[in-house]
Amino acid sequence: MNVASFSIEKQAISITFTVLIIAGGLFSYSKLGRLEDPEFTIKNAKIYTSYPGATAMQVAEEVTDEIETAVQQMGQLELVTSLSTPGFSSVDVEIKDKYDRHTLPQVWDELRRKVNDAQRNLPPGTKPSIVYDDFGDVYGIFYAVYGDGFTYAELKDYVEMLRREILTVEGVGDVLLFGIRPEVVYVEISRARLAQLGISPQTIYASLSGQNLVSPSGKINVGSKYINIQPTGEFDSVEDIGELLVLQEDASETKLYLKDIAKIYRGYQEPPDVIMHFNGHQAIGLGISTVEGGNVVEMGEALDLRLRNLQVQTPIGMEIGKIAHQADSVNVSISGFVISLVEAVAIVIGVLMVAMGLRSGVLIGLILVLTVLGTFILMYMNGVMLERISLGALIIALGMLVDNAIVVVEGIIVNMQKGDRPVDAASKTVGQTMWPLFGATIVAILAFAAIGVSQDSTGEYCRSLFQVILYSLGLSWLLAITITPFLGVKFIKVKAGGEQADPYAGKLFRSYRSSLSFAVKRKWLTVIIMLALLFIAIYGSKFIDKSFFPDSTRPQFLVHYWRIQGTDIKETGKDLTALEKYVMDLDGVTDACSITGQGAPRFLLTYTPEEANDSYGLLLVEVDDYKKIDGLIEQVNEHARESFPGALTFCRRFVLGPGDPSKIQARFRGPDPGVLRDLAQQAVTLLRKDPKVTDIQIDWRQPVPLLRPVTAEVQARNAGITRREITNALEVASDGTTMGVYREGDDLLPIIARSPQSEREDIEDLRYAQIYSPVAKQYIPLNQVVLDFRTSWENTIVRRRNRVPTLTVKCDPREGPASPVFEKIRPKIEAIPLPIGYELQWGGEYEDSGDAQAALMGKLPLTAILMIVVVILLFNSFRKPLVIFLTVPLAVIGVTVGLLTTNQPFGFMALLGFLSLSGMLIKNSIVLVDEIGLQQQQQENHFNAILDAGVSRVRPVSMAALTTVLGMIPLLTDAFFVAMAVTIMFGLAFATVLTLIVVPVLYACFYKIRAH
């Protein structure tokens, strides 16, 4: 008794199994986690170190280099890059692909130990380094809280209340407050007043810092109690600071209050670190992340409910604007994909009903539905979520899912037409095809295995593609040999024609037989024609554009705005406000959010925030239809060129999948920043001559003026003044210096001493800043110890890559894919003469795509060997596998025609499509070659055996191809899968010819079969 007979005879077991799949599939579908795009682990951490007062080059050489040296001792390190700016070091650590989200925490622990060990080597004045390993956290829900008529403090209080409440919502991982301007207390003392009184700054600092410090006061026994001692005297209000008695140097009290010599008031940090607006209103951002493994849709629904309940506590006029809401995006995306899946299933079933009859079509359609439901069960059990890739994989797999069932149903029908009883026909069919179908299914699964075991971010992003294919194809084989024969004996009704009846007497079969006979008789001519077509296709592939991942259909786009490096953040903010106002008036725009000073929080996994820079601004534009984005981008770019000619403005659509936003990048590496700038300028000059290149930028930006007071060493020493005291005096006369802390509840407000506004408006005021001379016991003008103020130029951005200074020139194509533009400019850039010790590297899409394909191709040899081994084991032959695998390269013919006809680029998804196409082709070829072997065993005329085998497999192979091709139609409207769908549709259409014609021809060639 084979498995088919068992399934037919044990009806109760088969029915129970079927019902469990249906019930379990529906339950699993309702419980599956949902995402818009699949998750992938960002294997990066940031190390932040402050070195106040240092130039960018000093930071790079004294701080960044030490951190990088410590980090490079880690064996897990893939790449270390750094950004050094005046007073600040940011080191980015990228870990090797083989470490995943489960092993990364241990890696981060080791990173912290290395960084802590490096602290002893950092120069004096450096603050402790901070390791930020949550760099990849995604705040998928991002709100802007705003309200007309409310002060900034009132906005902040309301947002903090929201944060407390939202953190109680189930599924919420973290709540980030973004764009908060820290409150400070300013103490402004005029230089004339200081000079008049002659009080040293240390006197004022000591009075302030000692008054509000928390320090132990001891404990004391009181009877049986042992109680703490906590004296009063802390500042209870900003006014209390003014009541502070200023101490003289001998520590005796004067009758001079701080309010008598200074203006004391509460304000906000100047300049602000970040400025945020939403639809023209001052706003504070609220980013919300989901707990790891949480259901973002359920969390979003719970969050919306909590916000509705909080409406009673919301002041009238306070609004919450939606910048990004992952739960809504997921619902829209998943709904669209589910509709596409249903459409694809309906198309496949409809084709089967038309081609194979109502009963057979319904039967195979039912098996297809059971396979999909069973796949949901396995996805739920293994934690695979419903998202773009997993649902797309189901649609891709639909045609393959019916292959096995078609072969079994076809065999049952043919055997029944020959007079076999239904049970015997089913048992005989499964017995003959069970293991060939199993081998073919394994080969089809292995075709996707390379992406399943690829460990880079792209492989992780697309991993669910392999997982879903594995589950669904495995189930399709299992159901084909169990439930399909069980249902087949009940549903299939055919008229028996006896042993002599020819089930392939139809016109279509006869036409195919004649064509196949013609090709096999002229087998070498057929081979030559195919080889000629292959060479033409390979030549034609040169005209196919290359890409990595396509743009997203998200109804939102980014506007990046760069002023000249060194621009005041307020000036950048003014420009961005004007640009935001213009964008809001454009047709199709629903919302606009501007952020000045840095990028937005990571609200989308594929979005990488820009580093903090006062010259940078970001505009997030929401539209009512993503199809309007290209037109809006043209309008924004044209307006920006006219209104802000000195700035760099470029718009970006969001990209599906990982990768760098700038598609073309040339990296110049070497020791001297001046030489690097010269090389970069040569590259920029070449790029500007190409009209197809736009958005040209250098990641070091422009050099910035640096004001350098020249110290009069002799006069300074005679006055008892050190360089540190000069820098402190300059700081007070400009930004201000922190001299204490005001404690208010759980908030700590810095107390900042600075000169009044009237003494900070002109750079000439610095010459007359007052500095205290301990020798003269009075204040003297700064120009007595400073000879001159000179201006020089400095790089305020220094980037390094693996500890080598690296300057990157970035640009993008004005339209279309990057590959044609890149191929055109590449030889020109590479022709730039490089001095000894300097090198050019290409980054951007070229590097990202190359890395992803290299990671994929690195796994291909193993999967290819496994596929070959499976086929050898299946046939116990070398020639038969050779026949099968020689047809794979010929699939390039159909793929080339398809991509050129539809003008689709060959990107990463098209590459995956070709790999899956190879699996489909091999799968069908296995079934045909196995049938040829069976026919040869049954008759002596091997030529007729080839023809009979081809005829017997023409319907299963054709139906499998037709259902796959037509089932792909819904994916043609999806930007992410369209290139993959075109690759499979055109490739498989031609592959059907390969299977039905070329495989028999090659078989005849290898086995030297001639026509009789």
PDB file of N, CA, C and O in Angstrom, residues 297-340:
ATOM      1  N   VAL A 297       0.365  46.245  14.289  1.00  0.00           N
ATOM      2  CA  VAL A 297      -1.031  46.611  14.020  1.00  0.00           C
ATOM      3  C   VAL A 297      -1.826  46.652  15.322  1.00  0.00           C
ATOM      4  O   VAL A 297      -2.566  47.609  15.586  1.00  0.00           O
ATOM      5  N   GLU A 298      -1.667  45.628  16.147  1.00  0.00           N
ATOM      6  CA  GLU A 298      -2.384  45.604  17.421  1.00  0.00           C
ATOM      7  C   GLU A 298      -1.918  46.744  18.322  1.00  0.00           C
ATOM      8  O   GLU A 298      -2.728  47.382  19.003  1.00  0.00           O
ATOM      9  N   MET A 299      -0.603  47.010  18.314  1.00  0.00           N
ATOM     10  CA  MET A 299      -0.100  48.124  19.116  1.00  0.00           C
ATOM     11  C   MET A 299      -0.655  49.443  18.615  1.00  0.00           C
ATOM     12  O   MET A 299      -1.043  50.313  19.407  1.00  0.00           O
ATOM     13  N   GLY A 300      -0.718  49.611  17.296  1.00  0.00           N
ATOM     14  CA  GLY A 300      -1.257  50.840  16.727  1.00  0.00           C
ATOM     15  C   GLY A 300      -2.719  51.043  17.087  1.00  0.00           C
ATOM     16  O   GLY A 300      -3.147  52.170  17.401  1.00  0.00           O
ATOM     17  N   GLU A 301      -3.496  49.968  17.056  1.00  0.00           N
ATOM     18  CA  GLU A 301      -4.905  50.080  17.418  1.00  0.00           C
ATOM     19  C   GLU A 301      -5.066  50.436  18.895  1.00  0.00           C
ATOM     20  O   GLU A 301      -5.895  51.279  19.259  1.00  0.00           O
ATOM     21  N   ALA A 302      -4.251  49.807  19.757  1.00  0.00           N
ATOM     22  CA  ALA A 302      -4.311  50.116  21.191  1.00  0.00           C
ATOM     23  C   ALA A 302      -3.869  51.553  21.454  1.00  0.00           C
ATOM     24  O   ALA A 302      -4.440  52.248  22.310  1.00  0.00           O
ATOM     25  N   LEU A 303      -2.879  52.018  20.709  1.00  0.00           N
ATOM     26  CA  LEU A 303      -2.393  53.389  20.865  1.00  0.00           C
ATOM     27  C   LEU A 303      -3.468  54.393  20.442  1.00  0.00           C
ATOM     28  O   LEU A 303      -3.704  55.395  21.136  1.00  0.00           O
ATOM     29  N   ASP A 304      -4.106  54.135  19.296  1.00  0.00           N
ATOM     30  CA  ASP A 304      -5.176  55.036  18.838  1.00  0.00           C
ATOM     31  C   ASP A 304      -6.296  55.116  19.860  1.00  0.00           C
ATOM     32  O   ASP A 304      -6.851  56.199  20.117  1.00  0.00           O
ATOM     33  N   LEU A 305      -6.635  53.974  20.453  1.00  0.00           N
ATOM     34  CA  LEU A 305      -7.682  53.964  21.483  1.00  0.00           C
ATOM     35  C   LEU A 305      -7.253  54.789  22.696  1.00  0.00           C
ATOM     36  O   LEU A 305      -8.049  55.565  23.247  1.00  0.00           O
ATOM     37  N   ARG A 306      -5.993  54.651  23.111  1.00  0.00           N
ATOM     38  CA  ARG A 306      -5.514  55.407  24.276  1.00  0.00           C
ATOM     39  C   ARG A 306      -5.521  56.897  23.993  1.00  0.00           C
ATOM     40  O   ARG A 306      -5.880  57.710  24.868  1.00  0.00           O
ATOM     41  N   LEU A 307      -5.125  57.289  22.796  1.00  0.00           N
ATOM     42  CA  LEU A 307      -5.131  58.715  22.451  1.00  0.00           C
ATOM     43  C   LEU A 307      -6.545  59.280  22.414  1.00  0.00           C
ATOM     44  O   LEU A 307      -6.776  60.434  22.804  1.00  0.00           O
ATOM     45  N   ARG A 308      -7.497  58.465  21.942  1.00  0.00           N
ATOM     46  CA  ARG A 308      -8.899  58.934  21.955  1.00  0.00           C
ATOM     47  C   ARG A 308      -9.383  59.135  23.394  1.00  0.00           C
ATOM     48  O   ARG A 308     -10.087  60.104  23.692  1.00  0.00           O
ATOM     49  N   ASN A 309      -8.979  58.230  24.280  1.00  0.00           N
ATOM     50  CA  ASN A 309      -9.377  58.357  25.683  1.00  0.00           C
ATOM     51  C   ASN A 309      -8.731  59.564  26.342  1.00  0.00           C
ATOM     52  O   ASN A 309      -9.270  60.114  27.315  1.00  0.00           O
ATOM     53  N   LEU A 310      -7.577  59.982  25.830  1.00  0.00           N
ATOM     54  CA  LEU A 310      -6.871  61.119  26.416  1.00  0.00           C
ATOM     55  C   LEU A 310      -7.368  62.461  25.893  1.00  0.00           C
ATOM     56  O   LEU A 310      -6.871  63.512  26.313  1.00  0.00           O
ATOM     57  N   GLN A 311      -8.341  62.413  24.990  1.00  0.00           N
ATOM     58  CA  GLN A 311      -8.849  63.663  24.431  1.00  0.00           C
ATOM     59  C   GLN A 311      -9.402  64.595  25.515  1.00  0.00           C
ATOM     60  O   GLN A 311      -9.327  65.819  25.403  1.00  0.00           O
ATOM     61  N   VAL A 312      -9.962  64.008  26.581  1.00  0.00           N
ATOM     62  CA  VAL A 312     -10.547  64.840  27.649  1.00  0.00           C
ATOM     63  C   VAL A 312      -9.460  65.618  28.389  1.00  0.00           C
ATOM     64  O   VAL A 312      -9.751  66.642  29.026  1.00  0.00           O
ATOM     65  N   GLN A 313      -8.212  65.137  28.342  1.00  0.00           N
ATOM     66  CA  GLN A 313      -7.113  65.836  29.007  1.00  0.00           C
ATOM     67  C   GLN A 313      -6.341  66.737  28.057  1.00  0.00           C
ATOM     68  O   GLN A 313      -5.359  67.365  28.462  1.00  0.00           O
ATOM     69  N   THR A 314      -6.788  66.789  26.810  1.00  0.00           N
ATOM     70  CA  THR A 314      -6.077  67.578  25.804  1.00  0.00           C
ATOM     71  C   THR A 314      -6.623  68.992  25.762  1.00  0.00           C
ATOM     72  O   THR A 314      -7.826  69.187  25.559  1.00  0.00           O
ATOM     73  N   PRO A 315      -5.775  69.983  25.952  1.00  0.00           N
ATOM     74  CA  PRO A 315      -6.254  71.371  25.873  1.00  0.00           C
ATOM     75  C   PRO A 315      -6.820  71.676  24.487  1.00  0.00           C
ATOM     76  O   PRO A 315      -6.332  71.156  23.476  1.00  0.00           O
ATOM     77  N   ILE A 316      -7.849  72.493  24.447  1.00  0.00           N
ATOM     78  CA  ILE A 316      -8.453  72.870  23.164  1.00  0.00           C
ATOM     79  C   ILE A 316      -7.418  73.616  22.322  1.00  0.00           C
ATOM     80  O   ILE A 316      -6.788  74.566  22.786  1.00  0.00           O
ATOM     81  N   GLY A 317      -7.245  73.177  21.100  1.00  0.00           N
ATOM     82  CA  GLY A 317      -6.269  73.782  20.203  1.00  0.00           C
ATOM     83  C   GLY A 317      -4.977  73.002  20.095  1.00  0.00           C
ATOM     84  O   GLY A 317      -4.172  73.232  19.193  1.00  0.00           O
ATOM     85  N   MET A 318      -4.759  72.054  21.004  1.00  0.00           N
ATOM     86  CA  MET A 318      -3.567  71.209  20.930  1.00  0.00           C
ATOM     87  C   MET A 318      -3.840  70.081  19.938  1.00  0.00           C
ATOM     88  O   MET A 318      -4.847  69.367  20.050  1.00  0.00           O
ATOM     89  N   GLU A 319      -2.965  69.923  18.975  1.00  0.00           N
ATOM     90  CA  GLU A 319      -3.178  68.952  17.904  1.00  0.00           C
ATOM     91  C   GLU A 319      -2.035  67.942  17.845  1.00  0.00           C
ATOM     92  O   GLU A 319      -0.903  68.232  18.239  1.00  0.00           O
ATOM     93  N   ILE A 320      -2.370  66.748  17.344  1.00  0.00           N
ATOM     94  CA  ILE A 320      -1.357  65.713  17.113  1.00  0.00           C
ATOM     95  C   ILE A 320      -1.356  65.398  15.615  1.00  0.00           C
ATOM     96  O   ILE A 320      -2.312  64.823  15.092  1.00  0.00           O
ATOM     97  N   GLY A 321      -0.292  65.803  14.933  1.00  0.00           N
ATOM     98  CA  GLY A 321      -0.167  65.541  13.497  1.00  0.00           C
ATOM     99  C   GLY A 321       0.536  64.220  13.247  1.00  0.00           C
ATOM    100  O   GLY A 321       1.471  63.857  13.954  1.00  0.00           O
ATOM    101  N   LYS A 322       0.102  63.520  12.247  1.00  0.00           N
ATOM    102  CA  LYS A 322       0.649  62.201  11.934  1.00  0.00           C
ATOM    103  C   LYS A 322       1.702  62.326  10.836  1.00  0.00           C
ATOM    104  O   LYS A 322       1.400  62.686   9.700  1.00  0.00           O
ATOM    105  N   ILE A 323       2.954  62.034  11.179  1.00  0.00           N
ATOM    106  CA  ILE A 323       4.045  62.039  10.198  1.00  0.00           C
ATOM    107  C   ILE A 323       4.224  60.645   9.609  1.00  0.00           C
ATOM    108  O   ILE A 323       4.377  60.475   8.400  1.00  0.00           O
ATOM    109  N   ALA A 324       4.223  59.648  10.476  1.00  0.00           N
ATOM    110  CA  ALA A 324       4.329  58.248  10.038  1.00  0.00           C
ATOM    111  C   ALA A 324       3.547  57.393  11.016  1.00  0.00           C
ATOM    112  O   ALA A 324       3.615  57.608  12.228  1.00  0.00           O
ATOM    113  N   HIS A 325       2.783  56.467  10.470  1.00  0.00           N
ATOM    114  CA  HIS A 325       2.011  55.558  11.319  1.00  0.00           C
ATOM    115  C   HIS A 325       2.127  54.176  10.708  1.00  0.00           C
ATOM    116  O   HIS A 325       1.398  53.825   9.785  1.00  0.00           O
ATOM    117  N   GLN A 326       3.060  53.407  11.226  1.00  0.00           N
ATOM    118  CA  GLN A 326       3.372  52.118  10.619  1.00  0.00           C
ATOM    119  C   GLN A 326       2.177  51.191  10.585  1.00  0.00           C
ATOM    120  O   GLN A 326       1.991  50.431   9.642  1.00  0.00           O
ATOM    121  N   ALA A 327       1.324  51.263  11.635  1.00  0.00           N
ATOM    122  CA  ALA A 327       0.164  50.378  11.681  1.00  0.00           C
ATOM    123  C   ALA A 327      -0.774  50.654  10.505  1.00  0.00           C
ATOM    124  O   ALA A 327      -1.273  49.720   9.857  1.00  0.00           O
ATOM    125  N   ASP A 328      -0.992  51.936  10.197  1.00  0.00           N
ATOM    126  CA  ASP A 328      -1.848  52.275   9.050  1.00  0.00           C
ATOM    127  C   ASP A 328      -1.202  51.824   7.748  1.00  0.00           C
ATOM    128  O   ASP A 328      -1.869  51.271   6.862  1.00  0.00           O
ATOM    129  N   SER A 329       0.113  52.076   7.622  1.00  0.00           N
ATOM    130  CA  SER A 329       0.820  51.668   6.402  1.00  0.00           C
ATOM    131  C   SER A 329       0.776  50.160   6.220  1.00  0.00           C
ATOM    132  O   SER A 329       0.605  49.659   5.106  1.00  0.00           O
ATOM    133  N   VAL A 330       0.919  49.436   7.339  1.00  0.00           N
ATOM    134  CA  VAL A 330       0.894  47.978   7.275  1.00  0.00           C
ATOM    135  C   VAL A 330      -0.486  47.503   6.827  1.00  0.00           C
ATOM    136  O   VAL A 330      -0.606  46.611   5.972  1.00  0.00           O
ATOM    137  N   ASN A 331      -1.533  48.084   7.397  1.00  0.00           N
ATOM    138  CA  ASN A 331      -2.895  47.681   7.018  1.00  0.00           C
ATOM    139  C   ASN A 331      -3.147  47.892   5.535  1.00  0.00           C
ATOM    140  O   ASN A 331      -3.696  47.027   4.845  1.00  0.00           O
ATOM    141  N   VAL A 332      -2.725  49.056   5.039  1.00  0.00           N
ATOM    142  CA  VAL A 332      -2.917  49.358   3.616  1.00  0.00           C
ATOM    143  C   VAL A 332      -2.101  48.393   2.763  1.00  0.00           C
ATOM    144  O   VAL A 332      -2.595  47.823   1.779  1.00  0.00           O
ATOM    145  N   SER A 333      -0.828  48.200   3.134  1.00  0.00           N
ATOM    146  CA  SER A 333       0.059  47.334   2.357  1.00  0.00           C
ATOM    147  C   SER A 333      -0.419  45.892   2.363  1.00  0.00           C
ATOM    148  O   SER A 333      -0.503  45.245   1.311  1.00  0.00           O
ATOM    149  N   ILE A 334      -0.736  45.379   3.561  1.00  0.00           N
ATOM    150  CA  ILE A 334      -1.162  43.992   3.671  1.00  0.00           C
ATOM    151  C   ILE A 334      -2.486  43.770   2.948  1.00  0.00           C
ATOM    152  O   ILE A 334      -2.675  42.766   2.250  1.00  0.00           O
ATOM    153  N   SER A 335      -3.406  44.727   3.095  1.00  0.00           N
ATOM    154  CA  SER A 335      -4.698  44.602   2.407  1.00  0.00           C
ATOM    155  C   SER A 335      -4.501  44.526   0.903  1.00  0.00           C
ATOM    156  O   SER A 335      -5.124  43.698   0.222  1.00  0.00           O
ATOM    157  N   GLY A 336      -3.617  45.401   0.380  1.00  0.00           N
ATOM    158  CA  GLY A 336      -3.349  45.380  -1.052  1.00  0.00           C
ATOM    159  C   GLY A 336      -2.737  44.068  -1.505  1.00  0.00           C
ATOM    160  O   GLY A 336      -3.111  43.518  -2.548  1.00  0.00           O
ATOM    161  N   PHE A 337      -1.827  43.538  -0.702  1.00  0.00           N
ATOM    162  CA  PHE A 337      -1.179  42.286  -1.067  1.00  0.00           C
ATOM    163  C   PHE A 337      -2.131  41.106  -0.947  1.00  0.00           C
ATOM    164  O   PHE A 337      -2.077  40.168  -1.753  1.00  0.00           O
ATOM    165  N   VAL A 338      -2.977  41.128   0.065  1.00  0.00           N
ATOM    166  CA  VAL A 338      -3.946  40.042   0.212  1.00  0.00           C
ATOM    167  C   VAL A 338      -4.904  40.034  -0.977  1.00  0.00           C
ATOM    168  O   VAL A 338      -5.260  38.966  -1.506  1.00  0.00           O
ATOM    169  N   ILE A 339      -5.312  41.225  -1.410  1.00  0.00           N
ATOM    170  CA  ILE A 339      -6.168  41.314  -2.610  1.00  0.00           C
ATOM    171  C   ILE A 339      -5.427  40.733  -3.812  1.00  0.00           C
ATOM    172  O   ILE A 339      -5.996  39.972  -4.609  1.00  0.00           O
ATOM    173  N   SER A 340      -4.141  41.095  -3.952  1.00  0.00           N
ATOM    174  CA  SER A 340      -3.340  40.547  -5.051  1.00  0.00           C
ATOM    175  C   SER A 340      -3.236  39.034  -4.953  1.00  0.00           C
ATOM    176  O   SER A 340      -3.295  38.329  -5.969  1.00  0.00           O
TER     177      SER A 340
END
